[in-house]
Amino acid sequence: MKYFLTLFFALLIFSFSNAQNRSPNIWCFGDNAELDFNSGAPVSVSGSAMVTNEGCASIADKTTGQLLFYSDGTYVWDATNNIMPSNYIQLGGNLSSSQSAIIVPYPGSLTKYYLFTVDDQAGFDINSFGNGGVSYTIIDMTLNGGLGDISQQPQTLVTPTCEKITATKMANGNGYWLVTHRWESTAFYAYPITAAGIGTRVTSNIGVYVGDVGGLYTQGTGSEAIGYMKISPDGSKIAIAHDWNIAELQVFNFNNVTGVISGNVLTETSVYYYYADYDAYLGPYGISFSEDSKLLYMTAEADANIYQYDLTAGNANAVLASRNIVGTGNYPFALQLGPDKKLYVAEASLAYLDRIDNPNVYGAGCNYQLGEVPLMYGTTELGLPDFIENLFGAVSGTLTYTNCTGDTTISFIDTLLSGDATYLWNFGDPGSGLADSSTDARPAHDFSASGTYHVTLVVHVGNTTFNLAKNIVVHITPPSINTSANVTICAGASTQLSASSSTNSLHYSWSPGTGLSCTSCSNPIATPGSTTQYTVQATDSFGCSASGSVTVTVIPPIQGSAGPDTTVCLGNSVALYASGGTNYSWKPAASFNNPNLQNETVTPSTSTVYTVIISNNNNCPSDTLSINVTVVQAVTLVTTTDTICAEGTAQISATPSVNGGTYSWSPGGY
């Protein structure tokens, strides 16, 4: 519930999409509200069966623009506005979660989609049927007679999380990054999604701690989880809004190659309102980037203003100082960029949306229009459908080339467009002669040598010209690496490993790290507990690498045994034994015919402690064991004799030379 209020050449391939992707053309949101953008402008249509207080997601066929399905994070409806047949358990999201759902195309498939859902208030809401985190299911459009159905029931991805989820295309175009924020943490989790499935998450600990910091009436409610998170259309930045109690807006850099979040682009803490009835502070809620990713827009529960920030202004202080109020709504909450390049604002519980006509323009020229989009059917609430915002189509080039690091992909991206395009390439490689330029849409170029090349692309679309450029480093020869020889050591001993190269400025990385004094130096000390092969990778300033290995064989300690500890009579012999090694040395040596045999026989005259030193044919420590042999004297007896008459009796006796012991007389019949 919400409080309303690299090889011997490099191959260059650039590919372009100049046709509009229609996936975001149908919006289902709020209370039975639906907009159709296929005509170019949003048209209110009837039919949506969804009633959601906040988050939602919908998707259309990318070619036809016709609705495929939509969800509030709890249920999923098909194009006929019926709940899909296999939706017999709730999906793990919540209609009162800021971003309760997002749809991500399944890489490598034309008919499957991931539907990710997010629970509200980190699971503290008593009306929650989720697990407090992010779940996912798979929708297969070949099922249910082509209307689609759930092909995999909900699976938990991570829990607990905030009410925040967003996604963007990977730089290489082969998949997507899905990002969420863990509850009671500073951790952003970025999951790579490729044709192989959902990969291992990348964790970035940065920004404000998000957890229970609430006032008297909001402690333990998970209210701090509320607010939006979005990645810019160019995939370079990520913004996150923290509403209740935290009241903070932050923007960071996002690396859509590695998934790492870093830097401080903007920190806004001055937009808040103290809500005395709940002893809580209200702050930022809705956010959206402009289509060119240069401006950021924000709404806040603190007031009814629409805020704008210039992300190109300079450092974080300069960006903060660029803040404008570009308009004032009635109850503005969610912001969403549309396929028509305009920015839409949800007005809670009203029958219209506000619109910003020129979201790329800084200042009043962005043209905020209150109530510009009337809804003939349904009403808004706090949310608008969540999309991958670089699905809309862009002037973009993808460079794939090969050097010593293997296949590398780099994206060129500028802004949204539609229409036919012409291309003019210059590869910055005069050594290639006439092949240095091309007008093809997908040219291939063999670079003439290693080096840095300034590749430029001019794209003409109608009366608009886009200029794209990147420096491409082509490096052919990987570094060489020499490692120390394999070595054998005794258990508990240490040895120094080494790696060297004629190449300067190498970064070394040893693995495994177990038993090493350091993993990033060239000559670590190794003290492994068992035989271990250590691998070292040396990487040069171009990112090219070579590897080598050193095996440290560990001789285990001697586990000797010897015996027996025993007691013998004086004059008797005892056989001693030992095992566990290859060499034996018995002491006292005078007691043995040959003190270097594994097994010996001794005839001690007194109680003696024998020792044996057990060793192997190496310089490793020996094992010394002791054997106790106790010698006791033989017993002599003095007996009496007597003569008696038949059937008489007599007492006989035996006196031993040693006190104690037991007696046994025979025959015993008399």
XYZ file of C-alpha atoms in Angstrom:
670
model
C 0.000 0.000 0.000
C 1.274 3.524 -0.805
C 0.780 6.775 0.998
C -1.130 8.442 -1.827
C -0.161 11.797 -1.306
C 42.535 -8.662 -31.533
C 44.412 -11.345 -34.543
C 46.454 -9.988 -37.471
C 43.876 -7.571 -38.713
C 40.789 -5.918 -37.402
C 37.412 -6.335 -39.017
C 35.109 -3.352 -38.731
C 31.372 -3.914 -39.059
C 28.879 -1.167 -38.318
C 25.190 -2.033 -38.384
C 22.220 0.315 -38.198
C 18.564 0.285 -37.398
C 16.693 3.093 -39.099
C 13.239 1.574 -38.706
C 11.120 2.356 -35.682
C 10.885 -0.440 -33.111
C 7.207 -0.482 -32.193
C 7.560 -2.517 -28.981
C 6.686 0.498 -26.741
C 3.724 1.668 -28.881
C 0.952 0.403 -26.587
C 0.786 1.679 -22.995
C -1.428 -0.056 -20.434
C -1.416 1.646 -17.022
C -3.469 3.029 -14.135
C -7.130 2.121 -13.814
C -8.081 0.556 -17.181
C -6.123 3.219 -19.114
C -4.547 2.425 -22.493
C -2.760 4.583 -25.094
C -1.964 3.651 -28.700
C 1.016 5.487 -30.285
C 0.912 3.725 -33.669
C -0.508 6.770 -35.444
C 2.388 8.889 -34.176
C 0.428 10.568 -31.375
C -1.079 8.894 -28.298
C -4.723 7.858 -28.723
C -6.824 6.762 -25.741
C -8.441 3.366 -26.395
C -10.586 1.043 -24.313
C -9.993 -2.537 -23.316
C -7.332 -2.683 -20.606
C -8.433 -4.957 -17.764
C -5.679 -3.828 -15.426
C -6.191 -1.722 -12.311
C -2.850 -0.838 -10.767
C -1.899 1.788 -8.221
C 1.646 2.189 -9.513
C 4.018 0.010 -11.523
C 3.139 -1.777 -14.744
C 4.614 -2.919 -18.055
C 3.269 -3.567 -21.540
C 4.771 -4.543 -24.871
C 3.670 -4.563 -28.496
C 4.852 -6.457 -31.566
C 7.995 -4.619 -32.681
C 6.911 -4.731 -36.346
C 3.140 -4.239 -36.284
C 2.820 -2.294 -33.048
C -0.096 -4.467 -31.933
C -0.432 -5.253 -28.228
C 1.103 -8.549 -27.067
C 0.609 -8.537 -23.274
C 0.753 -6.341 -20.161
C 1.244 -6.844 -16.413
C 0.957 -5.148 -13.016
C 3.607 -7.478 -11.589
C 0.953 -9.731 -10.096
C -0.945 -10.929 -13.168
C -0.278 -10.871 -16.903
C -3.012 -10.199 -19.481
C -2.947 -11.138 -23.175
C -4.045 -8.987 -26.124
C -7.685 -10.016 -25.566
C -7.459 -8.585 -22.018
C -7.714 -12.015 -20.406
C -5.346 -13.259 -17.725
C -3.027 -15.840 -19.295
C -4.157 -19.429 -18.548
C -1.033 -20.450 -16.613
C -1.129 -17.400 -14.333
C -2.601 -19.514 -11.541
C -0.163 -18.162 -8.946
C 0.785 -14.525 -8.498
C 4.006 -13.495 -10.193
C 5.837 -12.024 -7.195
C 5.302 -8.335 -7.940
C 2.786 -5.937 -6.488
C 0.489 -3.356 -8.041
C 1.692 -0.933 -5.356
C 5.379 -1.255 -6.261
C 6.913 1.796 -7.981
C 8.318 -0.371 -10.778
C 6.376 -3.577 -10.338
C 7.296 -5.052 -13.743
C 9.528 -4.719 -16.780
C 9.564 -6.816 -19.972
C 12.869 -7.835 -21.565
C 13.007 -9.618 -24.950
C 14.564 -13.078 -24.674
C 17.880 -12.802 -26.592
C 18.005 -15.139 -29.578
C 14.233 -15.650 -29.690
C 11.537 -13.849 -31.665
C 8.694 -15.222 -29.560
C 9.865 -15.265 -25.928
C 10.082 -12.539 -23.314
C 11.305 -12.292 -19.736
C 8.763 -10.699 -17.414
C 10.552 -9.397 -14.305
C 8.441 -8.413 -11.301
C 9.233 -6.469 -8.115
C 7.510 -6.715 -4.743
C 6.595 -3.542 -2.852
C 8.232 -2.080 0.249
C 10.854 -4.858 0.349
C 8.098 -7.316 1.296
C 6.948 -5.471 4.440
C 3.493 -4.712 3.015
C 0.974 -7.007 4.704
C -0.842 -7.237 1.349
C 2.257 -8.538 -0.404
C 2.135 -11.975 -2.017
C 5.750 -11.764 -3.188
C 9.065 -12.485 -1.528
C 10.225 -8.920 -1.037
C 12.462 -8.977 -4.099
C 12.741 -9.533 -7.846
C 11.198 -12.567 -9.542
C 10.921 -13.534 -13.192
C 8.875 -15.703 -15.494
C 9.027 -16.414 -19.230
C 6.224 -15.583 -21.655
C 6.093 -17.655 -24.871
C 3.939 -16.091 -27.594
C 3.600 -19.398 -29.460
C 1.376 -20.728 -26.657
C -2.344 -20.207 -26.056
C -3.161 -20.088 -29.761
C -0.654 -17.314 -30.413
C -1.895 -15.104 -27.571
C 0.987 -16.160 -25.341
C 1.220 -17.891 -21.989
C 3.594 -18.404 -19.093
C 6.074 -21.144 -20.049
C 7.991 -20.981 -16.757
C 6.389 -20.253 -13.401
C 7.914 -17.457 -11.265
C 11.500 -17.896 -10.102
C 13.193 -15.734 -7.466
C 16.148 -13.744 -8.803
C 17.142 -11.821 -5.649
C 15.529 -10.767 -2.377
C 15.009 -8.395 -0.659
C 15.170 -5.400 -2.993
C 13.821 -1.891 -3.342
C 10.865 -1.129 -5.632
C 13.328 -0.375 -8.441
C 14.207 -2.170 -11.659
C 15.445 -1.021 -15.048
C 17.137 -2.477 -18.108
C 19.195 -1.419 -21.114
C 20.780 -2.958 -24.185
C 24.324 -4.235 -23.814
C 26.996 -2.337 -25.705
C 27.631 -5.331 -27.969
C 23.941 -5.574 -28.894
C 23.855 -9.244 -27.867
C 21.720 -8.889 -24.767
C 20.581 -6.654 -21.947
C 21.596 -5.486 -18.493
C 18.903 -5.762 -15.812
C 19.568 -3.584 -12.748
C 17.945 -3.503 -9.306
C 18.944 -2.181 -5.854
C 19.246 -4.397 -2.793
C 17.315 -3.446 0.347
C 19.329 -2.458 3.453
C 22.412 -1.933 1.341
C 24.290 0.424 -0.977
C 24.481 -2.347 -3.592
C 23.262 -2.083 -7.177
C 22.934 -5.532 -8.822
C 23.397 -5.684 -12.620
C 22.487 -8.988 -14.278
C 23.632 -9.781 -17.851
C 20.862 -11.355 -19.938
C 22.005 -13.143 -23.092
C 20.928 -16.099 -25.205
C 22.647 -18.261 -22.561
C 20.221 -16.991 -19.905
C 20.633 -14.759 -16.845
C 24.307 -14.496 -15.973
C 26.272 -13.783 -12.799
C 25.419 -10.427 -11.325
C 27.825 -7.481 -11.153
C 27.688 -5.674 -7.793
C 28.427 -1.951 -7.417
C 28.384 -0.575 -3.886
C 27.845 3.148 -4.333
C 25.555 5.924 -3.188
C 23.238 6.224 -0.232
C 22.334 3.299 2.062
C 18.750 2.229 1.391
C 17.074 0.614 4.359
C 14.896 1.263 7.389
C 15.696 4.808 8.537
C 12.066 5.876 9.010
C 10.279 7.907 11.628
C 7.873 6.871 14.334
C 5.081 5.718 12.008
C 7.134 4.332 9.141
C 9.765 2.227 10.886
C 9.677 -1.355 9.716
C 7.356 -0.600 6.778
C 9.941 -0.660 3.974
C 8.819 2.813 2.875
C 12.373 3.745 1.928
C 12.173 1.262 -0.961
C 9.786 3.559 -2.874
C 10.874 5.429 -6.015
C 12.009 4.943 -9.620
C 15.340 3.948 -11.169
C 16.195 4.349 -14.888
C 19.106 3.998 -17.305
C 19.590 6.670 -19.960
C 18.703 5.827 -23.587
C 22.398 5.862 -24.540
C 23.164 3.395 -21.747
C 25.756 5.668 -20.117
C 24.037 6.824 -16.904
C 21.701 5.517 -14.227
C 19.431 7.635 -12.032
C 17.757 6.517 -8.801
C 15.072 8.301 -6.760
C 14.665 7.624 -3.035
C 11.309 8.903 -1.798
C 10.203 8.338 1.787
C 12.598 9.337 4.601
C 15.782 9.220 2.474
C 14.547 11.973 0.115
C 17.471 11.896 -2.308
C 18.071 11.771 -6.074
C 21.367 10.372 -7.376
C 22.846 9.911 -10.856
C 25.888 7.733 -11.599
C 27.793 6.538 -14.651
C 26.751 3.154 -16.040
C 29.140 1.003 -18.078
C 26.983 -1.045 -20.432
C 30.009 -3.170 -21.357
C 30.836 -4.313 -17.804
C 27.660 -3.477 -15.854
C 29.676 -1.430 -13.346
C 28.149 1.700 -11.781
C 30.555 4.459 -10.735
C 31.127 8.172 -10.248
C 28.889 10.930 -8.919
C 27.078 12.808 -11.662
C 24.395 14.334 -9.419
C 23.282 14.234 -5.796
C 20.069 16.120 -4.959
C 19.016 16.277 -1.289
C 17.157 19.602 -1.089
C 13.791 18.538 -2.546
C 11.801 17.203 0.390
C 8.786 17.857 2.608
C 8.243 16.841 6.250
C 4.976 14.930 6.503
C 4.119 15.342 10.188
C 1.200 12.892 10.173
C 3.646 10.066 9.439
C 6.791 11.589 10.984
C 8.393 11.109 7.565
C 10.158 13.058 4.851
C 8.796 12.885 1.295
C 11.214 13.238 -1.616
C 11.953 12.282 -5.255
C 9.696 9.697 -6.914
C 9.538 9.735 -10.744
C 12.522 10.192 -13.073
C 13.241 10.113 -16.798
C 16.103 11.051 -19.079
C 15.624 13.078 -22.218
C 15.902 11.110 -25.446
C 19.421 12.441 -26.047
C 20.416 11.404 -22.480
C 21.692 14.909 -21.685
C 18.873 16.088 -19.407
C 17.148 14.476 -16.438
C 13.601 15.155 -15.250
C 12.231 14.438 -11.765
C 8.987 14.583 -9.801
C 8.751 14.432 -6.021
C 6.055 13.683 -3.457
C 7.438 16.762 -1.704
C 5.650 19.123 -4.127
C 3.960 19.293 -7.542
C 6.949 20.616 -9.494
C 8.646 19.102 -12.537
C 12.413 19.454 -12.079
C 15.034 19.458 -14.847
C 18.835 18.954 -14.586
C 21.536 19.451 -17.229
C 23.808 16.399 -16.961
C 26.362 18.016 -19.298
C 26.872 21.067 -17.052
C 30.144 19.774 -15.581
C 30.893 18.244 -12.190
C 28.216 17.163 -9.704
C 27.954 20.644 -8.194
C 27.473 22.217 -11.626
C 24.779 19.694 -12.529
C 22.988 20.410 -9.258
C 23.214 24.150 -9.914
C 21.579 23.648 -13.342
C 18.257 22.647 -11.748
C 15.163 24.209 -13.304
C 11.507 23.991 -12.418
C 9.950 23.628 -15.876
C 6.366 23.236 -14.747
C 3.937 22.509 -11.935
C 1.324 19.787 -12.122
C -1.503 18.701 -9.871
C -0.336 15.309 -8.556
C 2.639 14.416 -10.808
C 4.344 11.089 -10.180
C 5.796 8.791 -12.881
C 7.653 10.135 -15.939
C 8.031 8.115 -19.139
C 9.663 8.840 -22.501
C 7.380 7.969 -25.391
C 8.064 6.488 -28.829
C 7.170 9.933 -30.268
C 10.252 11.419 -28.483
C 8.058 13.344 -26.018
C 7.996 12.954 -22.239
C 4.770 12.045 -20.410
C 3.814 12.760 -16.789
C 1.296 10.694 -14.782
C -1.216 12.775 -12.797
C -2.495 10.535 -9.988
C -6.209 9.652 -10.115
C -6.895 12.068 -12.976
C -8.148 11.420 -16.516
C -5.195 12.920 -18.362
C -1.411 12.944 -18.729
C 0.857 15.979 -18.848
C 3.453 16.205 -21.621
C 6.874 17.768 -22.224
C 7.048 18.356 -25.966
C 10.789 19.040 -26.332
C 12.545 17.033 -23.609
C 15.973 17.618 -25.223
C 15.685 21.385 -24.660
C 17.086 22.896 -21.481
C 14.869 25.379 -19.701
C 11.369 26.596 -20.466
C 11.800 25.669 -24.147
C 11.122 22.041 -23.211
C 7.454 23.172 -23.240
C 5.683 21.493 -20.309
C 1.941 21.159 -21.041
C -0.490 20.448 -18.194
C -3.326 18.028 -19.089
C -2.203 17.753 -22.711
C -3.254 14.096 -23.215
C -6.885 13.403 -22.169
C -7.953 9.851 -21.384
C -11.322 8.911 -22.837
C -11.128 5.583 -21.037
C -9.765 4.952 -17.551
C -7.675 7.144 -15.267
C -4.048 7.422 -14.287
C -2.590 6.505 -10.939
C 1.001 6.949 -9.786
C 2.705 4.859 -12.466
C 3.329 4.571 -16.207
C 4.576 1.444 -18.037
C 8.263 0.697 -17.658
C 10.288 0.193 -20.867
C 13.829 -0.456 -21.988
C 14.242 3.055 -23.332
C 16.815 2.249 -26.006
C 14.326 -0.162 -27.603
C 12.848 2.871 -29.346
C 15.452 2.774 -32.143
C 18.511 4.972 -32.569
C 21.216 6.215 -34.903
C 23.676 3.595 -33.765
C 26.657 1.733 -35.085
C 28.190 -1.418 -33.719
C 31.879 -1.926 -34.308
C 33.101 -5.492 -34.119
C 36.796 -6.088 -34.621
C 39.407 -8.641 -33.675
C 42.753 -8.019 -32.013
C 44.923 -9.720 -29.438
C 42.079 -9.598 -26.903
C 39.732 -11.535 -29.178
C 36.437 -10.262 -30.551
C 35.547 -6.795 -29.271
C 32.306 -4.887 -29.793
C 31.841 -1.153 -29.370
C 28.586 0.743 -29.894
C 28.127 4.126 -31.532
C 24.847 5.697 -30.445
C 23.421 9.194 -30.877
C 19.678 9.739 -30.759
C 16.256 8.506 -31.845
C 15.214 8.584 -35.497
C 13.008 7.066 -38.149
C 13.261 7.167 -41.912
C 15.796 6.180 -44.567
C 19.467 6.833 -43.864
C 22.629 7.249 -45.959
C 26.113 6.619 -44.637
C 29.617 7.927 -45.215
C 32.479 6.169 -43.442
C 36.110 7.112 -42.966
C 38.237 4.524 -41.174
C 41.212 6.820 -40.491
C 43.486 4.276 -42.203
C 45.230 5.935 -45.183
C 47.514 2.917 -45.478
C 44.517 0.992 -46.844
C 44.231 3.280 -49.909
C 40.818 3.495 -51.543
C 39.395 1.097 -48.949
C 39.675 3.843 -46.312
C 36.113 5.057 -47.008
C 32.757 3.448 -47.691
C 29.127 4.368 -48.354
C 27.804 0.900 -47.518
C 25.491 0.408 -44.553
C 27.564 -2.575 -43.340
C 31.150 -2.109 -44.505
C 34.027 -4.411 -43.634
C 37.530 -3.015 -43.304
C 40.924 -4.693 -42.803
C 43.169 -2.322 -40.875
C 46.628 -2.038 -42.400
C 48.653 -2.157 -39.151
C 48.446 -1.939 -35.410
C 47.683 1.489 -34.017
C 44.949 3.919 -32.996
C 42.404 4.791 -35.684
C 39.909 7.666 -35.605
C 36.810 6.174 -37.212
C 34.092 8.628 -38.263
C 30.584 8.091 -39.554
C 28.236 10.690 -41.036
C 24.561 9.643 -41.169
C 21.993 11.661 -43.149
C 18.323 11.121 -42.242
C 16.028 13.504 -44.086
C 17.266 17.016 -43.337
C 19.170 15.881 -40.247
C 22.855 14.955 -40.100
C 24.401 12.890 -37.307
C 28.170 12.739 -36.778
C 29.572 9.754 -34.885
C 33.221 9.122 -34.096
C 35.391 6.853 -31.951
C 39.073 6.092 -31.527
C 39.703 2.390 -32.123
C 42.887 0.807 -30.800
C 44.093 -2.118 -32.907
C 46.879 -4.141 -31.318
C 48.240 -7.278 -32.923
C 50.961 -8.788 -30.744
C 50.099 -10.037 -27.262
C 52.740 -9.713 -24.540
C 55.196 -12.553 -23.911
C 55.522 -14.047 -20.454
C 58.182 -16.171 -18.749
C 57.547 -17.955 -15.483
C 59.766 -19.679 -12.958
C 60.234 -23.451 -13.223
C 58.015 -25.966 -11.499
C 59.244 -26.661 -7.982
C 58.876 -29.266 -5.246
C 58.775 -28.212 -1.596
C 58.188 -29.842 1.761
C 54.880 -29.357 3.532
C 54.858 -26.040 5.379
C 57.741 -24.603 3.337
C 57.586 -21.580 1.007
C 58.948 -20.798 -2.420
C 59.085 -17.666 -4.557
C 57.273 -17.676 -7.884
C 58.153 -15.244 -10.631
C 56.806 -13.943 -13.922
C 58.609 -11.622 -16.307
C 58.233 -10.152 -19.776
C 60.067 -7.904 -22.180
C 56.872 -5.843 -22.379
C 56.637 -2.903 -20.007
C 53.628 -1.760 -17.981
C 52.220 -5.211 -17.415
C 49.586 -5.962 -14.845
C 49.962 -9.400 -13.273
C 47.170 -11.504 -11.863
C 47.879 -14.853 -10.148
C 45.290 -17.492 -9.370
C 44.292 -19.220 -7.269
C 45.159 -16.772 -4.507
C 45.349 -19.503 -1.857
C 48.760 -19.552 -0.192
C 50.121 -16.506 -2.082
C 51.613 -13.436 -0.428
C 50.051 -11.304 -3.184
C 48.098 -11.925 -6.380
C 48.976 -8.799 -8.379
C 52.800 -8.719 -8.049
C 55.251 -10.427 -10.389
C 57.039 -12.476 -7.710
C 54.721 -13.669 -4.944
C 55.769 -16.030 -2.147
C 53.807 -19.292 -2.311
C 53.040 -21.435 0.751
C 50.450 -23.913 -0.526
C 48.991 -26.559 1.728
C 48.939 -29.112 -1.089
C 50.198 -29.483 -4.644
C 48.905 -26.462 -6.601
C 49.199 -25.174 -10.146
C 49.390 -21.385 -10.103
C 48.413 -19.509 -13.260
C 49.550 -15.965 -13.950
C 48.005 -13.648 -16.529
C 49.972 -10.625 -17.703
C 47.961 -7.817 -19.316
C 49.490 -4.871 -21.156
C 48.197 -1.325 -21.551
C 46.214 -2.349 -24.661
C 44.286 -4.958 -22.703
C 46.132 -7.789 -24.444
C 47.222 -10.650 -22.248
C 49.296 -13.812 -22.057
C 49.393 -16.475 -19.386
C 51.761 -19.021 -17.888
C 51.745 -21.439 -15.010
C 53.958 -22.825 -12.265
C 53.226 -26.078 -10.441
C 54.315 -26.259 -6.820
C 54.431 -29.903 -5.743
C 54.076 -30.287 -1.987
C 55.637 -33.377 -0.373
C 53.284 -34.372 2.405
C 54.709 -34.829 5.921
C 55.780 -38.335 7.005
C 53.042 -40.181 8.821
C 55.215 -42.797 10.554
C 54.241 -45.610 12.898
C 56.312 -47.902 15.154
C 55.829 -50.474 17.916
C 55.040 -52.334 19.927
C 55.106 -50.926 23.447
C 55.386 -54.203 25.391
C 56.673 -56.086 28.484
C 59.044 -59.121 28.183
C 60.789 -61.438 30.577
C 64.476 -61.107 31.051
C 66.231 -63.052 28.358
C 63.365 -62.992 25.930
C 63.427 -61.174 22.561
C 60.959 -58.753 20.986
C 60.416 -57.867 17.315
C 60.234 -54.101 16.686
C 58.686 -52.617 13.531
C 58.389 -49.226 11.837
C 56.726 -47.917 8.655
C 55.910 -44.726 6.762
C 59.216 -43.872 5.099
C 62.113 -45.174 3.061
C 64.945 -44.763 5.601
C 65.090 -45.879 9.239
C 67.625 -45.282 12.020
C 67.222 -47.103 15.353
C 68.706 -46.061 18.700
C 70.472 -47.006 20.887
C 72.446 -48.338 17.935
C 74.401 -50.814 20.091
C 71.206 -52.764 20.703
C 70.876 -53.724 17.015
C 72.841 -55.861 14.626
C 71.939 -53.346 11.911
C 70.267 -50.190 13.203
C 69.143 -49.120 9.703
C 66.665 -51.899 8.976
C 62.952 -51.221 8.880
C 62.172 -54.076 11.310
C 64.510 -55.184 14.119
C 64.686 -57.860 16.885
C 66.201 -56.978 20.256
C 66.872 -58.883 23.510
C 67.051 -56.197 26.169
C 68.614 -56.877 29.556
C 66.839 -53.924 31.165
C 63.779 -51.843 30.394
C 64.648 -49.669 27.406
C 63.165 -46.816 25.350
C 64.004 -47.423 21.682
C 63.679 -44.597 19.120
C 63.434 -44.790 15.380
C 63.963 -41.867 12.976
C 61.858 -42.304 9.818
C 62.788 -40.299 6.714
C 62.497 -40.274 2.935
C 65.059 -39.653 0.203
C 64.596 -35.875 0.324
C 65.391 -32.957 2.552
C 61.988 -32.828 4.194
C 61.664 -33.231 7.968
C 61.844 -36.742 9.422
C 59.547 -38.288 11.986
C 60.907 -39.648 15.313
C 58.940 -42.218 17.276
C 59.579 -43.982 20.602
C 58.882 -47.562 21.729
C 58.838 -48.600 25.404
C 60.008 -52.173 26.169
C 59.752 -53.138 29.869
C 61.941 -56.103 31.069
C 60.987 -58.140 34.140
C 63.101 -60.854 35.852
C 62.173 -64.585 35.683
C 60.529 -66.100 38.821
C 62.248 -68.819 40.936
C 60.468 -70.865 43.629
C 61.519 -72.557 46.850
C 59.067 -75.405 47.649
C 58.621 -77.703 50.646
C 58.372 -81.509 50.652
C 56.682 -83.926 53.121
C 55.859 -87.621 53.663
C 52.479 -88.740 54.891
C 50.586 -91.975 55.508
C 47.882 -93.044 53.129
C 44.890 -90.830 53.396
C 46.814 -88.354 55.510
C 47.258 -84.669 54.776
C 50.157 -82.327 54.597
C 50.647 -78.631 53.847
C 53.070 -77.766 51.095
C 54.297 -74.217 50.158
C 56.043 -72.298 47.396
C 58.034 -69.118 48.048
C 58.688 -66.974 44.902
C 61.748 -64.837 44.330
C 59.495 -61.975 43.290
C 56.574 -60.763 45.295
C 53.139 -60.723 43.812
C 51.897 -62.718 40.880
C 49.497 -65.634 40.544
C 49.830 -69.347 41.384
C 48.715 -72.462 39.568
C 49.195 -75.951 41.246
C 48.836 -79.299 39.450
C 47.572 -81.877 39.576
C 44.636 -80.230 41.227
C 42.673 -83.382 42.146
C 44.397 -83.826 45.554
